[in-house]
Coordinates of C-alpha atoms in Angstrom, one line a residue:
Chain B
M1 CA 20.7 -27.5 -4.0
K2 CA 20.6 -23.9 -3.0
T3 CA 18.3 -21.4 -4.6
V4 CA 18.0 -17.9 -5.0
F5 CA 14.9 -16.3 -5.6
V6 CA 14.6 -13.1 -7.3
T7 CA 11.6 -10.9 -7.3
V8 CA 10.3 -7.4 -8.6
G9 CA 6.7 -7.9 -7.7
T10 CA 4.1 -6.4 -9.8
T11 CA 6.5 -3.6 -11.2
S12 CA 9.5 -3.6 -14.0
F13 CA 13.0 -3.5 -12.9
D14 CA 14.8 -4.3 -15.9
D15 CA 18.2 -3.4 -14.3
L16 CA 18.1 -5.9 -11.5
I17 CA 17.2 -8.7 -13.9
V18 CA 20.5 -7.7 -16.1
T19 CA 22.5 -7.3 -13.1
V20 CA 22.0 -10.3 -11.4
T21 CA 22.5 -12.5 -14.4
S22 CA 25.7 -10.7 -15.2
N23 CA 28.7 -12.7 -15.1
E24 CA 30.2 -11.1 -11.5
C25 CA 26.9 -11.8 -9.8
V26 CA 26.5 -15.4 -11.3
K27 CA 30.0 -15.8 -10.6
A28 CA 29.6 -14.5 -6.7
L29 CA 26.4 -16.9 -6.5
I30 CA 28.5 -19.9 -7.5
D31 CA 30.9 -19.0 -5.0
R32 CA 28.5 -18.9 -2.3
G33 CA 27.3 -22.2 -3.2
Y34 CA 24.0 -21.4 -4.9
T35 CA 22.9 -23.4 -7.6
D36 CA 19.6 -22.4 -8.6
L37 CA 18.5 -18.9 -9.8
V38 CA 14.6 -18.1 -10.0
L39 CA 13.8 -14.9 -11.5
Q40 CA 10.0 -13.2 -11.6
V41 CA 10.5 -10.6 -13.8
G42 CA 7.1 -8.7 -13.6
R43 CA 6.3 -6.3 -15.9
G44 CA 10.0 -6.1 -17.3
S45 CA 11.1 -6.0 -20.8
V46 CA 14.2 -8.4 -19.8
V47 CA 13.4 -11.9 -20.1
P48 CA 16.9 -13.7 -19.6
D49 CA 16.9 -17.1 -21.6
P50 CA 17.4 -19.8 -19.0
E51 CA 20.7 -20.7 -21.2
I52 CA 22.6 -18.1 -19.9
C53 CA 23.8 -18.7 -16.7
S54 CA 26.3 -21.3 -17.0
G55 CA 27.0 -22.9 -13.8
L56 CA 23.5 -22.1 -12.2
T57 CA 19.9 -23.5 -13.4
L58 CA 17.9 -20.8 -14.5
Q59 CA 14.0 -20.2 -14.6
V60 CA 12.2 -17.3 -15.1
F61 CA 8.5 -16.2 -14.9
R62 CA 6.3 -13.3 -15.0
F63 CA 3.5 -13.7 -12.5
K64 CA 2.1 -16.1 -10.5
D65 CA -0.9 -16.1 -8.1
S66 CA 1.2 -16.8 -5.3
I67 CA 5.1 -16.6 -5.1
S68 CA 4.9 -18.3 -1.4
E69 CA 6.0 -21.7 -2.5
D70 CA 9.0 -20.1 -4.5
I71 CA 9.8 -18.0 -1.3
R72 CA 9.2 -21.1 0.7
Q73 CA 11.8 -23.0 -1.4
A74 CA 14.5 -20.2 -1.6
D75 CA 17.7 -19.8 0.6
L76 CA 18.1 -16.6 -0.2
I77 CA 15.7 -13.8 -1.6
I78 CA 16.8 -10.9 -3.6
S79 CA 14.0 -8.4 -4.0
H80 CA 13.2 -4.8 -5.2
A81 CA 12.2 -2.6 -2.4
G82 CA 8.6 -3.0 -2.5
A83 CA 6.6 -3.5 0.9
G84 CA 4.7 -6.3 -0.2
S85 CA 8.0 -7.8 -1.6
C86 CA 10.1 -7.3 1.5
L87 CA 7.1 -8.3 4.0
E88 CA 6.4 -11.7 2.0
A89 CA 9.8 -12.5 2.5
L90 CA 10.8 -11.4 6.1
G91 CA 7.5 -13.2 6.9
A92 CA 9.0 -16.4 6.0
N93 CA 12.1 -16.0 7.7
K94 CA 14.3 -16.1 4.7
P95 CA 17.3 -14.4 4.6
L96 CA 16.7 -11.2 2.3
L97 CA 18.9 -8.8 0.3
V98 CA 17.0 -5.7 -1.3
V99 CA 17.9 -4.0 -4.0
V100 CA 16.6 -0.3 -4.2
N101 CA 15.6 1.1 -7.8
D102 CA 17.4 4.3 -7.6
K103 CA 15.3 5.3 -11.0
L104 CA 12.0 5.7 -9.1
M105 CA 10.1 9.0 -8.7
D106 CA 11.6 10.1 -5.4
N107 CA 12.3 6.4 -4.3
H108 CA 10.4 6.6 -1.2
Q109 CA 11.2 2.5 -1.0
L110 CA 14.8 3.2 0.3
E111 CA 13.7 4.4 3.6
L112 CA 11.6 1.3 4.5
A113 CA 14.9 -0.8 3.2
K114 CA 17.1 1.7 5.3
Q115 CA 15.1 1.2 8.3
L116 CA 14.8 -2.5 8.2
Q117 CA 18.4 -2.9 7.6
A118 CA 19.0 -0.6 10.7
D119 CA 17.1 -3.1 12.3
S120 CA 19.2 -5.9 11.1
H121 CA 16.3 -7.5 9.2
L122 CA 17.6 -7.4 5.6
I123 CA 20.7 -6.1 4.0
Y124 CA 19.9 -3.5 0.9
C125 CA 22.1 -2.1 -2.0
T126 CA 21.4 -1.1 -5.3
C127 CA 22.3 -2.5 -8.9
S128 CA 25.7 -0.9 -8.7
T129 CA 26.7 -2.6 -5.7
L130 CA 25.1 -5.8 -6.1
S131 CA 27.7 -7.7 -6.8
Q132 CA 29.9 -6.3 -4.3
T133 CA 27.3 -6.9 -1.9
L134 CA 27.1 -10.7 -3.0
K135 CA 30.7 -11.3 -2.3
D136 CA 30.7 -9.2 1.3
M137 CA 27.3 -9.6 2.8
D138 CA 27.1 -11.8 6.3
L139 CA 23.6 -13.2 6.3
S140 CA 24.5 -14.6 9.8
L141 CA 23.9 -11.1 11.0
L142 CA 20.5 -10.8 10.1
T143 CA 17.6 -10.9 12.9
T144 CA 14.4 -12.2 12.8
Y145 CA 11.9 -10.3 12.0
T146 CA 8.5 -10.1 14.1
P147 CA 5.4 -9.2 11.6
G148 CA 3.1 -6.3 12.5
E149 CA 0.1 -6.4 14.5
P150 CA -2.9 -5.5 12.2
Q151 CA -5.1 -6.5 15.5
N152 CA -3.9 -3.5 17.6
F153 CA -5.6 -1.1 14.2
A154 CA -8.7 -3.3 14.4
Y155 CA -8.8 -2.9 18.3
F156 CA -8.3 0.9 18.0
L157 CA -10.8 1.5 15.1
D158 CA -13.7 -0.9 17.0
K159 CA -13.6 1.5 20.1
A160 CA -13.3 4.9 18.1
I161 CA -16.2 3.9 16.0
G162 CA -18.2 2.6 18.9
L163 CA -18.3 -1.2 17.9
V164 CA -17.1 -1.8 21.6
Chain C
M1 CA -27.8 45.4 -14.8
G2 CA -24.8 46.5 -12.2
L3 CA -27.4 45.2 -9.2
L4 CA -27.8 41.9 -11.1
C5 CA -24.2 41.3 -11.0
G6 CA -23.5 42.7 -7.4
A7 CA -26.7 40.6 -6.2
L8 CA -25.1 37.3 -8.0
C9 CA -21.4 37.8 -6.8
G10 CA -22.9 38.2 -3.6
V11 CA -25.0 34.9 -3.6
I12 CA -22.0 33.1 -4.7
V13 CA -19.2 34.4 -2.1
T14 CA -22.1 33.4 0.5
L15 CA -22.4 29.9 -0.8
V16 CA -18.5 29.6 -1.2
T17 CA -18.3 30.8 2.2
V18 CA -21.3 28.3 3.5
F19 CA -19.6 25.7 1.8
I20 CA -16.1 26.3 3.1
L21 CA -17.5 26.8 6.9
R22 CA -19.7 23.2 6.5
I23 CA -16.2 21.4 5.5
F24 CA -14.7 22.9 9.0
V25 CA -17.5 21.7 10.9
T26 CA -17.9 18.5 9.3
L27 CA -14.2 17.4 9.7
R28 CA -14.2 18.6 13.3
H29 CA -16.6 16.2 14.8
G30 CA -15.3 13.2 13.3
S31 CA -14.1 11.7 16.8
K32 CA -17.8 12.1 17.9
H33 CA -19.3 10.4 15.4
K34 CA -19.8 6.5 16.1
P35 CA -21.9 4.7 13.3
G36 CA -20.9 1.4 15.1
K37 CA -23.3 2.0 18.0
K38 CA -26.2 1.3 15.5
G39 CA -25.0 -2.1 14.1
P40 CA -22.6 -3.2 11.1
V41 CA -20.3 -0.6 9.5
S42 CA -20.3 -0.5 5.9
V43 CA -16.5 0.3 4.3
L44 CA -15.2 1.4 1.4
V45 CA -11.9 0.1 1.0
V46 CA -9.5 1.5 -1.6
A47 CA -7.0 -1.0 -3.1
G48 CA -4.2 0.8 -4.6
S49 CA -1.6 -1.5 -6.6
G50 CA 1.1 -3.8 -5.6
G51 CA 2.2 -3.9 -2.2
H52 CA -0.7 -1.3 -1.0
T53 CA -3.3 -4.0 -1.8
T54 CA -1.3 -6.5 0.2
E55 CA -1.3 -4.1 3.2
I56 CA -4.9 -3.3 3.3
I57 CA -5.8 -7.1 2.9
R58 CA -3.5 -7.8 5.9
L59 CA -5.4 -4.7 7.6
M60 CA -9.4 -5.8 6.7
G61 CA -8.1 -9.7 7.7
A62 CA -7.7 -8.3 11.5
L63 CA -11.4 -6.5 11.2
S64 CA -14.5 -8.3 12.8
P65 CA -17.4 -9.3 10.7
F66 CA -19.3 -6.5 12.1
Y67 CA -17.4 -4.4 9.0
K68 CA -19.8 -5.3 6.5
P69 CA -20.7 -4.9 3.6
R70 CA -17.0 -4.2 2.1
H71 CA -17.0 -2.2 -1.2
Y72 CA -13.3 -2.5 -2.6
V73 CA -12.6 0.2 -5.1
L74 CA -9.8 -0.4 -8.0
A75 CA -8.3 1.6 -10.6
D76 CA -9.4 0.7 -13.8
T77 CA -5.7 -0.4 -14.7
D78 CA -5.0 -2.6 -11.6
K79 CA -4.8 -6.1 -12.7
M80 CA -3.6 -8.3 -9.7
S81 CA -5.6 -6.6 -7.0
E82 CA -8.9 -8.1 -8.0
E83 CA -7.7 -11.6 -7.6
K84 CA -6.1 -11.0 -4.1
I85 CA -9.3 -9.7 -2.8
R86 CA -11.1 -12.1 -4.1
A87 CA -9.0 -14.7 -2.6
F88 CA -9.2 -13.1 0.7
E89 CA -13.2 -12.7 0.8
A90 CA -13.4 -16.3 -0.5
E91 CA -10.8 -17.4 2.8
R92 CA -12.9 -15.4 5.0
E93 CA -16.2 -16.8 4.2
K94 CA -15.0 -20.3 5.4
T95 CA -14.9 -18.9 8.8
C96 CA -17.7 -15.8 8.7
S97 CA -20.8 -15.9 7.3
A98 CA -21.7 -15.4 3.9
S99 CA -19.1 -12.8 2.0
Q100 CA -20.9 -9.1 1.7
F101 CA -18.7 -7.7 -0.7
T102 CA -18.4 -6.1 -3.7
L103 CA -15.8 -4.3 -5.9
H104 CA -15.8 -1.4 -8.2
R105 CA -13.5 0.8 -10.6
I106 CA -12.7 3.9 -11.3
P107 CA -10.1 5.5 -13.4
R108 CA -6.5 5.5 -11.7
S109 CA -5.6 9.1 -10.6
R110 CA -2.1 8.9 -11.2
E111 CA 0.4 6.2 -12.8
V112 CA 3.2 5.7 -11.3
R113 CA 6.1 8.1 -12.9
Q114 CA 3.4 10.2 -14.2
S115 CA 3.9 13.9 -14.2
W116 CA 2.6 15.8 -11.4
S117 CA 0.4 18.5 -14.1
S118 CA -1.1 15.7 -15.9
S119 CA -1.9 13.8 -12.6
V120 CA -3.9 16.8 -11.8
L121 CA -6.4 16.5 -15.0
T122 CA -6.2 12.2 -14.3
S123 CA -7.3 13.1 -10.3
L124 CA -10.2 15.0 -11.6
S125 CA -11.5 12.6 -14.0
A126 CA -11.1 10.1 -10.9
L127 CA -12.9 12.5 -9.0
V128 CA -16.0 12.5 -11.3
S129 CA -16.4 8.9 -11.2
S130 CA -15.9 9.0 -7.2
I131 CA -18.7 11.1 -6.4
P132 CA -21.5 9.0 -7.9
L133 CA -19.9 5.9 -6.3
L134 CA -19.8 7.2 -2.8
F135 CA -23.6 8.7 -3.2
R136 CA -24.8 5.2 -4.2
L137 CA -22.4 3.3 -1.6
Q138 CA -22.7 5.7 1.4
P139 CA -20.2 3.8 3.3
D140 CA -19.8 4.8 7.2
V141 CA -16.0 4.4 6.5
V142 CA -13.3 5.2 4.1
L143 CA -10.4 3.1 4.7
C144 CA -7.1 3.8 2.4
N145 CA -3.5 3.6 2.6
G146 CA -2.1 5.8 0.4
P147 CA -2.0 5.2 -3.2
G148 CA -3.4 7.8 -5.4
T149 CA -6.8 6.5 -5.7
C150 CA -7.8 7.3 -2.0
V151 CA -7.5 10.9 -2.8
P152 CA -10.6 11.2 -5.1
L153 CA -12.5 8.7 -3.1
C154 CA -11.7 10.3 0.3
A155 CA -12.6 13.9 -1.1
A156 CA -16.0 12.7 -2.5
G157 CA -16.6 10.9 1.1
I158 CA -16.3 14.2 2.8
L159 CA -18.4 16.1 0.2
L160 CA -20.9 13.7 1.3
G161 CA -20.6 15.1 5.0
V162 CA -20.4 18.8 3.7
L163 CA -23.6 18.5 1.8
G164 CA -25.2 17.0 4.9
V165 CA -26.2 13.7 3.1
K166 CA -24.1 11.2 5.3
R167 CA -20.9 11.6 7.6
V168 CA -18.4 9.2 6.2
L169 CA -15.3 8.8 8.4
I170 CA -11.9 8.9 6.7
V171 CA -9.4 6.3 8.0
F172 CA -5.8 6.6 6.3
V173 CA -3.2 4.1 7.1
E174 CA -0.1 5.2 5.9
S175 CA 1.9 2.4 4.0
I176 CA 4.6 0.8 6.1
C177 CA 7.3 2.2 3.2
R178 CA 6.8 5.4 4.8
V179 CA 9.5 5.9 7.7
E180 CA 10.3 9.4 7.4
T181 CA 8.2 11.1 5.2
L182 CA 4.4 10.8 4.0
S183 CA 3.1 9.9 0.8
L184 CA 1.9 12.7 -1.4
S185 CA -1.7 11.2 -0.5
G186 CA -0.8 11.0 3.1
K187 CA 0.3 14.9 3.0
I188 CA -2.8 15.8 1.8
L189 CA -5.1 13.6 3.9
Y190 CA -3.4 14.3 7.0
Y191 CA -5.6 17.5 7.4
F192 CA -8.7 15.6 6.4
A193 CA -8.8 12.4 7.7
D194 CA -10.5 11.6 10.9
Y195 CA -8.2 9.0 11.8
F196 CA -4.6 9.1 10.5
F197 CA -2.1 6.1 11.4
V198 CA 1.5 6.3 10.9
Q199 CA 3.8 3.1 11.4
W200 CA 7.2 4.3 12.7
V201 CA 8.3 6.5 15.1
P202 CA 10.1 9.3 13.1
L203 CA 7.0 10.4 11.0
K204 CA 4.7 10.1 14.6
D205 CA 7.3 12.9 15.9
K206 CA 7.2 15.0 12.9
Y207 CA 3.1 14.6 12.5
P208 CA 1.6 14.9 16.1
K209 CA -2.0 14.4 14.9
A210 CA -1.1 11.2 13.9
I211 CA -1.9 8.0 15.8
Y212 CA 0.9 5.4 16.0
L213 CA 0.4 1.6 17.2
G214 CA 3.5 0.5 16.1
R215 CA 4.2 -1.7 12.7
L216 CA 0.5 -2.8 11.7
V217 CA 1.1 -5.0 8.5

């Protein structure tokens, strides 16, 4: 069983949900050996019927208190470019494909996706290039992501405000 | 009659000038203010929606138990953040002493994709709620990472200092999403924060006053 977990965080990203369940993308996923597709659709208005993807077992939900179990069980994560979702996926050391939502105001999320791709931690694309990316991507080129260090912040602040 | 108007104008101009000077004086002396020397440091933590809350919780997780009480402020339309915060504090209570935290709500300054012009009105509404909240809590530090909610709260914090009520330190950590450009909150608060952190080198190069310690979350 090889699972793909799609997450849009706390947002709505109907385009991604529609695109990833399209025939082209489903075929690309099946060709790569994936058998299960789990969709976390957030606030979106598109909630696919579990029967629509022939060849893949489809599960759909809006929110959970924690998606860490879904992330843990996934072999590939397809996520919107929100920092929280990306950091959770990268923190679990799972291959991550980020789909940037080009309908957002000023689209600042693209900056993080570009930087993390430049550092070889993830691959990013848009909805229009998703099916092609799923066919062409080479996940073996991804490198391990080292988590950030909030203790550096804490140490600095402690000194700055006179706690140490 | 003319004399009265003249006198009134004179008073108004003087008050405005004093107020502006007070802002400059207050902002200049942030680094000398060390609330930690007197004991525990109370923090007002601004929780934005989605990833903002995830990031701020990661920062909070690294802070020592001496940062207490912790006052979390959320936008009234934010449903997910309260649960994340409660879960974080419950977890913390297992290792540290009894949780000293409170949760507060203020009107949201700006929804995602809200127009800039209507954002001014909603931000003013958030400011009107922020001022009594800051006066009541009087935190030593306001900690935020960029959601629109933080601007009125930081403004209210600065006001406390300007009026001589309490010097509140403004600590701004720009979100990890921001690699090349600052958020709108960041662009505003860059000039007013006492400690302004960025997490990527391109921003450190563009904003020399910013503190860069690598990725923090």
